[in-house]
């Protein structure tokens, strides 16, 4: 078969022949891959910077995909960290990490949106008991996951959703996706903190794709502005687009009812994540969540790696 093959962490993958993986347990099945999303997590595995990377080369990137079994079943599946990735003509699927998609589901939309969408869907349904009527701040709302988080928070009943991001044009587009308030993160730090405090003082949940400097600024700003500091605030760490670390003054934890947690594989069980996927895929398939895939043939994977994307757009490779 052909696959996207990484031979050096300094170069994009190339379309090459690669040994076809073989199922080795009763839970595994070989599928023809139909569509694979080029997510940030895929890029970091392909350049060796993801924390699961052990430096082994050659490697095939790809963390999830839509594929079809020899019996014609359409599956969405998440690859095991230890298995070859999904950017290939064929992949081995562990049935315990797969869901069946109804016939007629658009595989490209699902491949584009499941990974970014599940980040907030799982966080709001599995990490906190989010109640309809609650309010949510999305840090990093201009990315794929952030845009979907705004929509998913609304879908799950949020009464007020605030999107925060640095790109003014992308931020502005969030109004049409349901954001009630927007906060620009670019500019003078005091002014940004003031804007965040004013817009998000009393939120119940923060969904944070940024971490780093923006979070260092936002956490005290939101807490200082709270009307009632004993009101619970769940800060859910999901991505680290702006930094891997933060410095946190100790008073922040004493001065308000703040809980900091993460959401992702490990903090939620694989079974817990899987249980959420059918309802999310239904929403993607129904078109109720705005999804904008940019399909590119797998044979052009090198070009795909450097293709710029518009707001909310996700590259999807099609073998
Ligand atoms: N834990 C999970 O379950 C899970 C699941 C999916 C994704 N994630 C993670 O979530 C993050 C976002 O994923 P995505 O799919 O939305 O990626 P994406 O579509 O590439 O979007 C990333 C966004 O981050 C913004 N950004 C980057 N650096 C920034 C900074 N210094 N300050 C402010 N904004 C900054 C970019 O803003 P500009 O538009 O201004 O460039 C862009 O809009 C990634 O870290 C990803 O690995 C986690």
mmCIF file of C-alpha atoms and ligand atoms in Angstrom:
data_model
loop_
_atom_site.group_PDB
_atom_site.id
_atom_site.type_symbol
_atom_site.label_atom_id
_atom_site.label_comp_id
_atom_site.label_asym_id
_atom_site.label_seq_id
_atom_site.Cartn_x
_atom_site.Cartn_y
_atom_site.Cartn_z
ATOM 1 C CA UNK A 1 0.000 0.000 0.000
ATOM 2 C CA UNK A 2 0.941 3.688 -0.087
ATOM 3 C CA UNK A 3 1.166 5.905 2.963
ATOM 4 C CA UNK A 4 2.411 9.288 4.169
ATOM 5 C CA UNK A 5 5.844 8.308 5.458
ATOM 6 C CA UNK A 6 8.031 10.400 7.752
ATOM 7 C CA UNK A 7 11.747 9.585 7.387
ATOM 8 C CA UNK A 8 13.080 12.749 9.015
ATOM 9 C CA UNK A 9 11.433 14.943 11.662
ATOM 10 C CA UNK A 10 12.729 17.978 9.733
ATOM 11 C CA UNK A 11 10.744 17.267 6.566
ATOM 12 C CA UNK A 12 7.070 16.710 5.724
ATOM 13 C CA UNK A 13 5.875 13.149 5.098
ATOM 14 C CA UNK A 14 6.158 11.778 1.559
ATOM 15 C CA UNK A 15 3.771 9.532 -0.356
ATOM 16 C CA UNK A 16 5.622 6.213 -0.520
ATOM 17 C CA UNK A 17 5.094 2.481 -0.471
ATOM 18 C CA UNK A 18 4.833 1.096 3.042
ATOM 19 C CA UNK A 19 4.125 -2.400 4.372
ATOM 20 C CA UNK A 20 0.387 -3.022 4.852
ATOM 21 C CA UNK A 21 -0.333 -3.450 8.586
ATOM 22 C CA UNK A 22 -1.916 -6.735 9.608
ATOM 23 C CA UNK A 23 -4.565 -7.340 12.277
ATOM 24 C CA UNK A 24 -3.054 -9.384 15.103
ATOM 25 C CA UNK A 25 -5.905 -9.808 17.596
ATOM 26 C CA UNK A 26 -9.594 -10.738 17.416
ATOM 27 C CA UNK A 27 -10.510 -7.094 18.109
ATOM 28 C CA UNK A 28 -8.656 -5.838 15.043
ATOM 29 C CA UNK A 29 -9.822 -5.423 11.478
ATOM 30 C CA UNK A 30 -8.178 -3.989 8.339
ATOM 31 C CA UNK A 31 -9.974 -1.066 6.691
ATOM 32 C CA UNK A 32 -9.566 0.919 3.507
ATOM 33 C CA UNK A 33 -8.973 4.459 4.723
ATOM 34 C CA UNK A 34 -11.294 7.053 3.137
ATOM 35 C CA UNK A 35 -10.484 10.311 4.923
ATOM 36 C CA UNK A 36 -7.905 11.456 7.507
ATOM 37 C CA UNK A 37 -7.754 14.846 9.245
ATOM 38 C CA UNK A 38 -4.493 16.793 9.399
ATOM 39 C CA UNK A 39 -4.860 17.916 13.034
ATOM 40 C CA UNK A 40 -2.253 19.762 15.166
ATOM 41 C CA UNK A 41 -1.689 16.492 17.067
ATOM 42 C CA UNK A 42 -0.756 14.819 13.757
ATOM 43 C CA UNK A 43 1.733 17.536 12.889
ATOM 44 C CA UNK A 44 3.418 17.307 16.291
ATOM 45 C CA UNK A 45 3.786 13.524 15.974
ATOM 46 C CA UNK A 46 5.214 13.932 12.465
ATOM 47 C CA UNK A 47 7.827 16.462 13.586
ATOM 48 C CA UNK A 48 8.733 14.449 16.684
ATOM 49 C CA UNK A 49 7.609 17.079 19.206
ATOM 50 C CA UNK A 50 4.559 15.287 20.660
ATOM 51 C CA UNK A 51 5.105 13.918 24.160
ATOM 52 C CA UNK A 52 4.311 10.376 22.962
ATOM 53 C CA UNK A 53 7.061 10.553 20.296
ATOM 54 C CA UNK A 54 9.855 8.042 20.969
ATOM 55 C CA UNK A 55 11.920 9.111 17.969
ATOM 56 C CA UNK A 56 11.300 5.936 15.947
ATOM 57 C CA UNK A 57 11.514 6.403 12.161
ATOM 58 C CA UNK A 58 10.153 5.786 9.619
ATOM 59 C CA UNK A 59 6.675 6.460 10.912
ATOM 60 C CA UNK A 60 3.210 6.992 9.450
ATOM 61 C CA UNK A 61 1.330 9.886 11.088
ATOM 62 C CA UNK A 62 -2.447 10.149 11.577
ATOM 63 C CA UNK A 63 -4.427 9.771 14.804
ATOM 64 C CA UNK A 64 -7.921 9.034 13.509
ATOM 65 C CA UNK A 65 -9.777 8.397 10.262
ATOM 66 C CA UNK A 66 -12.894 7.198 8.528
ATOM 67 C CA UNK A 67 -12.521 3.863 6.774
ATOM 68 C CA UNK A 68 -14.506 0.988 5.299
ATOM 69 C CA UNK A 69 -14.163 -2.688 6.221
ATOM 70 C CA UNK A 70 -14.119 -5.510 3.661
ATOM 71 C CA UNK A 71 -17.790 -6.094 4.627
ATOM 72 C CA UNK A 72 -18.691 -2.519 3.706
ATOM 73 C CA UNK A 73 -19.085 -1.116 7.224
ATOM 74 C CA UNK A 74 -18.213 2.566 7.549
ATOM 75 C CA UNK A 75 -16.147 3.257 10.693
ATOM 76 C CA UNK A 76 -14.750 6.283 12.453
ATOM 77 C CA UNK A 77 -11.779 5.170 14.532
ATOM 78 C CA UNK A 78 -9.018 6.493 16.731
ATOM 79 C CA UNK A 79 -5.570 4.948 16.237
ATOM 80 C CA UNK A 80 -3.611 3.445 19.085
ATOM 81 C CA UNK A 81 -0.476 5.461 19.967
ATOM 82 C CA UNK A 82 1.583 2.303 19.403
ATOM 83 C CA UNK A 83 0.128 1.415 15.990
ATOM 84 C CA UNK A 84 1.108 2.817 12.557
ATOM 85 C CA UNK A 85 -0.884 5.988 11.877
ATOM 86 C CA UNK A 86 -3.910 6.446 9.661
ATOM 87 C CA UNK A 87 -2.428 8.480 6.776
ATOM 88 C CA UNK A 88 -2.285 5.411 4.597
ATOM 89 C CA UNK A 89 -4.398 3.539 2.087
ATOM 90 C CA UNK A 90 -5.114 0.914 4.736
ATOM 91 C CA UNK A 91 -5.071 0.836 8.533
ATOM 92 C CA UNK A 92 -5.700 -1.645 11.316
ATOM 93 C CA UNK A 93 -8.641 -0.661 13.495
ATOM 94 C CA UNK A 94 -9.164 -1.806 17.063
ATOM 95 C CA UNK A 95 -12.957 -2.251 17.200
ATOM 96 C CA UNK A 96 -12.889 -0.990 20.789
ATOM 97 C CA UNK A 97 -11.719 2.399 19.470
ATOM 98 C CA UNK A 98 -14.216 2.605 16.602
ATOM 99 C CA UNK A 99 -17.850 3.507 15.997
ATOM 100 C CA UNK A 100 -20.035 2.554 13.050
ATOM 101 C CA UNK A 101 -21.229 5.502 10.995
ATOM 102 C CA UNK A 102 -24.640 5.383 9.338
ATOM 103 C CA UNK A 103 -24.510 4.844 5.565
ATOM 104 C CA UNK A 104 -24.620 8.218 3.820
ATOM 105 C CA UNK A 105 -22.487 9.978 6.453
ATOM 106 C CA UNK A 106 -20.019 12.374 4.813
ATOM 107 C CA UNK A 107 -16.643 10.788 5.702
ATOM 108 C CA UNK A 108 -14.719 13.977 4.935
ATOM 109 C CA UNK A 109 -16.782 16.124 7.311
ATOM 110 C CA UNK A 110 -16.419 13.522 10.065
ATOM 111 C CA UNK A 111 -12.652 13.211 9.510
ATOM 112 C CA UNK A 112 -12.345 17.005 9.667
ATOM 113 C CA UNK A 113 -14.433 17.665 12.760
ATOM 114 C CA UNK A 114 -14.358 14.708 15.149
ATOM 115 C CA UNK A 115 -10.919 15.420 16.626
ATOM 116 C CA UNK A 116 -11.388 19.166 17.177
ATOM 117 C CA UNK A 117 -15.049 18.703 18.118
ATOM 118 C CA UNK A 118 -14.551 15.956 20.663
ATOM 119 C CA UNK A 119 -12.198 18.135 22.698
ATOM 120 C CA UNK A 120 -14.970 20.399 24.001
ATOM 121 C CA UNK A 121 -17.761 17.819 23.690
ATOM 122 C CA UNK A 122 -15.959 15.373 25.972
ATOM 123 C CA UNK A 123 -14.784 18.134 28.333
ATOM 124 C CA UNK A 124 -18.276 19.533 28.845
ATOM 125 C CA UNK A 125 -19.924 16.121 29.143
ATOM 126 C CA UNK A 126 -17.293 14.022 30.921
ATOM 127 C CA UNK A 127 -14.968 16.352 32.855
ATOM 128 C CA UNK A 128 -17.586 18.676 34.342
ATOM 129 C CA UNK A 129 -21.293 18.323 34.938
ATOM 130 C CA UNK A 130 -22.085 21.238 32.639
ATOM 131 C CA UNK A 131 -25.613 22.500 33.173
ATOM 132 C CA UNK A 132 -27.789 24.186 30.548
ATOM 133 C CA UNK A 133 -27.866 27.872 31.370
ATOM 134 C CA UNK A 134 -24.176 27.911 32.325
ATOM 135 C CA UNK A 135 -21.653 30.240 30.733
ATOM 136 C CA UNK A 136 -18.392 29.379 28.979
ATOM 137 C CA UNK A 137 -15.212 31.220 27.996
ATOM 138 C CA UNK A 138 -13.289 29.652 25.097
ATOM 139 C CA UNK A 139 -9.599 30.626 25.099
ATOM 140 C CA UNK A 140 -8.278 30.145 21.547
ATOM 141 C CA UNK A 141 -11.709 30.314 19.955
ATOM 142 C CA UNK A 142 -10.342 31.158 16.501
ATOM 143 C CA UNK A 143 -8.994 27.675 15.749
ATOM 144 C CA UNK A 144 -10.932 24.646 14.527
ATOM 145 C CA UNK A 145 -11.434 23.243 18.022
ATOM 146 C CA UNK A 146 -12.264 26.685 19.416
ATOM 147 C CA UNK A 147 -14.860 27.441 16.752
ATOM 148 C CA UNK A 148 -16.501 24.096 17.388
ATOM 149 C CA UNK A 149 -16.302 24.652 21.167
ATOM 150 C CA UNK A 150 -18.335 27.839 20.787
ATOM 151 C CA UNK A 151 -20.986 25.960 18.827
ATOM 152 C CA UNK A 152 -20.927 22.870 21.051
ATOM 153 C CA UNK A 153 -21.258 24.911 24.249
ATOM 154 C CA UNK A 154 -24.324 26.564 22.726
ATOM 155 C CA UNK A 155 -25.690 23.214 21.572
ATOM 156 C CA UNK A 156 -25.274 21.825 25.100
ATOM 157 C CA UNK A 157 -27.326 24.692 26.474
ATOM 158 C CA UNK A 158 -24.861 27.427 27.409
ATOM 159 C CA UNK A 159 -26.668 30.708 27.910
ATOM 160 C CA UNK A 160 -23.572 32.822 27.304
ATOM 161 C CA UNK A 161 -20.423 31.935 25.357
ATOM 162 C CA UNK A 162 -17.413 34.224 25.129
ATOM 163 C CA UNK A 163 -14.776 33.605 22.456
ATOM 164 C CA UNK A 164 -11.239 34.873 23.075
ATOM 165 C CA UNK A 165 -8.510 34.827 20.405
ATOM 166 C CA UNK A 166 -5.816 36.939 18.823
ATOM 167 C CA UNK A 167 -6.872 37.127 15.159
ATOM 168 C CA UNK A 168 -9.523 39.898 14.887
ATOM 169 C CA UNK A 169 -10.913 38.697 11.553
ATOM 170 C CA UNK A 170 -11.292 35.073 12.680
ATOM 171 C CA UNK A 171 -12.692 36.282 15.995
ATOM 172 C CA UNK A 172 -15.346 38.351 14.275
ATOM 173 C CA UNK A 173 -16.586 35.303 12.345
ATOM 174 C CA UNK A 174 -17.545 33.666 15.655
ATOM 175 C CA UNK A 175 -20.542 35.972 15.991
ATOM 176 C CA UNK A 176 -22.327 34.083 13.235
ATOM 177 C CA UNK A 177 -21.512 30.794 14.998
ATOM 178 C CA UNK A 178 -23.267 31.803 18.203
ATOM 179 C CA UNK A 179 -20.647 33.637 20.313
ATOM 180 C CA UNK A 180 -22.344 36.180 22.576
ATOM 181 C CA UNK A 181 -19.187 38.137 23.325
ATOM 182 C CA UNK A 182 -15.679 38.345 21.873
ATOM 183 C CA UNK A 183 -12.380 39.297 23.488
ATOM 184 C CA UNK A 184 -9.270 40.140 21.452
ATOM 185 C CA UNK A 185 -6.113 38.766 23.083
ATOM 186 C CA UNK A 186 -3.680 40.915 21.118
ATOM 187 C CA UNK A 187 -2.338 44.189 22.426
ATOM 188 C CA UNK A 188 -1.432 45.754 25.776
ATOM 189 C CA UNK A 189 -1.569 43.138 28.566
ATOM 190 C CA UNK A 190 -3.439 45.367 31.032
ATOM 191 C CA UNK A 191 -6.041 46.227 28.430
ATOM 192 C CA UNK A 192 -6.484 42.539 27.516
ATOM 193 C CA UNK A 193 -6.857 41.615 31.205
ATOM 194 C CA UNK A 194 -9.444 44.357 31.644
ATOM 195 C CA UNK A 195 -11.418 43.131 28.614
ATOM 196 C CA UNK A 196 -11.300 39.529 29.823
ATOM 197 C CA UNK A 197 -12.401 40.491 33.321
ATOM 198 C CA UNK A 198 -15.304 42.541 32.015
ATOM 199 C CA UNK A 199 -16.537 39.901 29.537
ATOM 200 C CA UNK A 200 -15.919 36.698 31.490
ATOM 201 C CA UNK A 201 -16.095 37.608 35.200
ATOM 202 C CA UNK A 202 -18.823 35.136 36.086
ATOM 203 C CA UNK A 203 -18.295 32.222 33.697
ATOM 204 C CA UNK A 204 -18.760 28.675 34.986
ATOM 205 C CA UNK A 205 -16.309 26.954 32.655
ATOM 206 C CA UNK A 206 -13.210 27.949 30.695
ATOM 207 C CA UNK A 207 -12.205 25.755 27.769
ATOM 208 C CA UNK A 208 -8.545 26.543 27.202
ATOM 209 C CA UNK A 209 -6.725 25.690 23.965
ATOM 210 C CA UNK A 210 -3.885 28.162 24.574
ATOM 211 C CA UNK A 211 -2.163 27.923 27.995
ATOM 212 C CA UNK A 212 1.147 29.877 28.189
ATOM 213 C CA UNK A 213 1.059 33.700 28.418
ATOM 214 C CA UNK A 214 -2.629 34.214 27.479
ATOM 215 C CA UNK A 215 -3.703 31.876 30.309
ATOM 216 C CA UNK A 216 -1.289 33.493 32.784
ATOM 217 C CA UNK A 217 -3.031 36.747 32.015
ATOM 218 C CA UNK A 218 -6.589 35.449 31.852
ATOM 219 C CA UNK A 219 -6.727 33.371 35.032
ATOM 220 C CA UNK A 220 -6.117 36.193 37.546
ATOM 221 C CA UNK A 221 -8.091 38.645 35.377
ATOM 222 C CA UNK A 222 -11.230 36.500 35.447
ATOM 223 C CA UNK A 223 -10.888 35.583 39.119
ATOM 224 C CA UNK A 224 -10.343 39.174 40.307
ATOM 225 C CA UNK A 225 -13.434 40.310 38.410
ATOM 226 C CA UNK A 226 -15.825 37.680 39.833
ATOM 227 C CA UNK A 227 -18.984 38.932 41.488
ATOM 228 C CA UNK A 228 -18.972 35.921 43.839
ATOM 229 C CA UNK A 229 -15.531 34.345 44.269
ATOM 230 C CA UNK A 230 -17.003 31.267 45.958
ATOM 231 C CA UNK A 231 -18.909 30.423 42.764
ATOM 232 C CA UNK A 232 -17.292 27.376 41.144
ATOM 233 C CA UNK A 233 -15.042 27.990 38.133
ATOM 234 C CA UNK A 234 -13.799 24.945 36.226
ATOM 235 C CA UNK A 235 -10.780 25.751 34.044
ATOM 236 C CA UNK A 236 -10.346 22.923 31.533
ATOM 237 C CA UNK A 237 -6.901 22.721 29.890
ATOM 238 C CA UNK A 238 -7.199 21.142 26.424
ATOM 239 C CA UNK A 239 -4.477 22.501 24.156
ATOM 240 C CA UNK A 240 -1.202 24.385 24.457
ATOM 241 C CA UNK A 241 -1.059 26.484 21.304
ATOM 242 C CA UNK A 242 0.523 29.409 23.192
ATOM 243 C CA UNK A 243 2.807 27.509 25.563
ATOM 244 C CA UNK A 244 3.419 24.287 27.443
ATOM 245 C CA UNK A 245 3.685 25.944 30.850
ATOM 246 C CA UNK A 246 2.255 28.719 32.982
ATOM 247 C CA UNK A 247 3.405 30.433 36.144
ATOM 248 C CA UNK A 248 0.542 30.592 38.619
ATOM 249 C CA UNK A 249 0.611 32.898 41.673
ATOM 250 C CA UNK A 250 -0.534 30.940 44.748
ATOM 251 C CA UNK A 251 -3.199 33.504 45.709
ATOM 252 C CA UNK A 252 -5.137 32.604 42.578
ATOM 253 C CA UNK A 253 -5.951 29.222 44.079
ATOM 254 C CA UNK A 254 -6.874 30.663 47.501
ATOM 255 C CA UNK A 255 -8.860 33.669 46.407
ATOM 256 C CA UNK A 256 -11.565 31.926 44.418
ATOM 257 C CA UNK A 257 -13.311 28.589 43.950
ATOM 258 C CA UNK A 258 -11.082 27.554 41.060
ATOM 259 C CA UNK A 259 -10.576 24.005 39.815
ATOM 260 C CA UNK A 260 -7.951 23.442 37.124
ATOM 261 C CA UNK A 261 -8.179 20.196 35.184
ATOM 262 C CA UNK A 262 -7.341 18.796 31.774
ATOM 263 C CA UNK A 263 -9.368 16.889 29.239
ATOM 264 C CA UNK A 264 -8.034 14.374 26.742
ATOM 265 C CA UNK A 265 -7.004 10.752 26.424
ATOM 266 C CA UNK A 266 -5.960 9.655 29.892
ATOM 267 C CA UNK A 267 -8.088 12.060 31.913
ATOM 268 C CA UNK A 268 -11.144 10.445 30.324
ATOM 269 C CA UNK A 269 -11.174 6.685 29.703
ATOM 270 C CA UNK A 270 -11.086 5.402 26.124
ATOM 271 C CA UNK A 271 -14.537 3.875 26.759
ATOM 272 C CA UNK A 272 -15.799 7.224 28.050
ATOM 273 C CA UNK A 273 -14.549 9.051 24.960
ATOM 274 C CA UNK A 274 -15.936 6.374 22.640
ATOM 275 C CA UNK A 275 -19.359 6.605 24.281
ATOM 276 C CA UNK A 276 -19.536 10.292 23.299
ATOM 277 C CA UNK A 277 -18.573 9.830 19.657
ATOM 278 C CA UNK A 278 -21.877 8.631 18.129
ATOM 279 C CA UNK A 279 -23.829 11.686 19.291
ATOM 280 C CA UNK A 280 -21.059 14.051 18.170
ATOM 281 C CA UNK A 281 -20.792 12.364 14.762
ATOM 282 C CA UNK A 282 -24.587 12.674 14.371
ATOM 283 C CA UNK A 283 -24.353 16.426 14.931
ATOM 284 C CA UNK A 284 -21.502 16.706 12.418
ATOM 285 C CA UNK A 285 -23.368 14.577 9.867
ATOM 286 C CA UNK A 286 -26.592 16.539 10.332
ATOM 287 C CA UNK A 287 -24.799 19.762 9.457
ATOM 288 C CA UNK A 288 -25.773 21.457 12.717
ATOM 289 C CA UNK A 289 -22.104 22.216 13.449
ATOM 290 C CA UNK A 290 -20.272 24.346 10.881
ATOM 291 C CA UNK A 291 -17.463 22.243 9.381
ATOM 292 C CA UNK A 292 -15.211 23.329 6.520
ATOM 293 C CA UNK A 293 -12.972 20.511 5.248
ATOM 294 C CA UNK A 294 -10.283 21.065 2.632
ATOM 295 C CA UNK A 295 -9.819 17.665 0.927
ATOM 296 C CA UNK A 296 -6.404 16.949 -0.633
ATOM 297 C CA UNK A 297 -5.392 13.588 -2.150
ATOM 298 C CA UNK A 298 -3.037 11.570 0.077
ATOM 299 C CA UNK A 299 -0.663 11.376 -2.899
ATOM 300 C CA UNK A 300 -0.132 15.146 -2.425
ATOM 301 C CA UNK A 301 0.660 14.917 1.282
ATOM 302 C CA UNK A 302 3.855 16.962 0.959
ATOM 303 C CA UNK A 303 1.903 19.858 -0.571
ATOM 304 C CA UNK A 304 -0.872 19.435 2.026
ATOM 305 C CA UNK A 305 1.610 19.977 4.863
ATOM 306 C CA UNK A 306 2.313 23.556 3.746
ATOM 307 C CA UNK A 307 -1.134 24.449 2.369
ATOM 308 C CA UNK A 308 -2.554 27.441 4.263
ATOM 309 C CA UNK A 309 -6.059 27.092 5.684
ATOM 310 C CA UNK A 310 -8.807 29.656 6.124
ATOM 311 C CA UNK A 311 -10.726 30.230 9.362
ATOM 312 C CA UNK A 312 -12.296 27.001 10.600
ATOM 313 C CA UNK A 313 -10.841 25.022 7.716
ATOM 314 C CA UNK A 314 -9.259 21.598 8.287
ATOM 315 C CA UNK A 315 -7.194 19.713 5.706
ATOM 316 C CA UNK A 316 -8.458 16.178 5.096
ATOM 317 C CA UNK A 317 -6.294 13.702 3.177
ATOM 318 C CA UNK A 318 -8.112 11.283 0.918
ATOM 319 C CA UNK A 319 -6.274 8.065 -0.050
HETATM 320 N N1 LIG B 1 -7.155 17.319 24.512
HETATM 321 C C1 LIG B 1 -7.922 17.039 23.469
HETATM 322 O O1 LIG B 1 -8.822 16.214 23.556
HETATM 323 C C2 LIG B 1 -7.693 17.769 22.177
HETATM 324 C C3 LIG B 1 -8.431 17.427 21.043
HETATM 325 C C4 LIG B 1 -8.263 18.207 19.882
HETATM 326 C C5 LIG B 1 -7.333 19.246 19.868
HETATM 327 N N2 LIG B 1 -6.602 19.492 20.989
HETATM 328 C C6 LIG B 1 -5.611 20.591 21.006
HETATM 329 O O2 LIG B 1 -6.301 21.838 20.927
HETATM 330 C C7 LIG B 1 -5.450 22.804 20.312
HETATM 331 C C8 LIG B 1 -6.197 23.520 19.205
HETATM 332 O O3 LIG B 1 -6.502 22.595 18.168
HETATM 333 P P1 LIG B 1 -7.187 23.109 16.813
HETATM 334 O O4 LIG B 1 -7.613 21.911 16.070
HETATM 335 O O5 LIG B 1 -8.189 24.165 17.090
HETATM 336 O O6 LIG B 1 -5.942 23.809 16.084
HETATM 337 P P2 LIG B 1 -5.966 24.906 14.935
HETATM 338 O O7 LIG B 1 -7.180 24.782 14.107
HETATM 339 O O8 LIG B 1 -4.653 24.839 14.278
HETATM 340 O O9 LIG B 1 -6.112 26.292 15.711
HETATM 341 C C9 LIG B 1 -5.153 26.739 16.587
HETATM 342 C C10 LIG B 1 -5.510 28.165 16.995
HETATM 343 O O10 LIG B 1 -4.596 28.562 18.029
HETATM 344 C C11 LIG B 1 -4.373 29.923 17.875
HETATM 345 N N3 LIG B 1 -3.110 30.308 18.471
HETATM 346 C C12 LIG B 1 -1.887 29.785 18.257
HETATM 347 N N4 LIG B 1 -0.973 30.398 19.022
HETATM 348 C C13 LIG B 1 -1.649 31.345 19.718
HETATM 349 C C14 LIG B 1 -1.268 32.317 20.668
HETATM 350 N N5 LIG B 1 0.015 32.450 21.043
HETATM 351 N N6 LIG B 1 -2.222 33.138 21.178
HETATM 352 C C15 LIG B 1 -3.503 33.042 20.790
HETATM 353 N N7 LIG B 1 -3.923 32.125 19.881
HETATM 354 C C16 LIG B 1 -3.005 31.301 19.362
HETATM 355 C C17 LIG B 1 -4.339 30.173 16.392
HETATM 356 O O11 LIG B 1 -4.732 31.518 16.263
HETATM 357 P P3 LIG B 1 -4.485 32.460 15.023
HETATM 358 O O12 LIG B 1 -5.691 32.243 14.163
HETATM 359 O O13 LIG B 1 -4.410 33.802 15.631
HETATM 360 O O14 LIG B 1 -3.185 31.996 14.399
HETATM 361 C C18 LIG B 1 -5.384 29.177 15.865
HETATM 362 O O15 LIG B 1 -6.615 29.812 15.713
HETATM 363 C C19 LIG B 1 -4.203 22.036 19.867
HETATM 364 O O16 LIG B 1 -3.216 22.224 20.852
HETATM 365 C C20 LIG B 1 -4.674 20.609 19.830
HETATM 366 O O17 LIG B 1 -3.610 19.700 19.982
HETATM 367 C C21 LIG B 1 -6.763 18.790 22.127
#
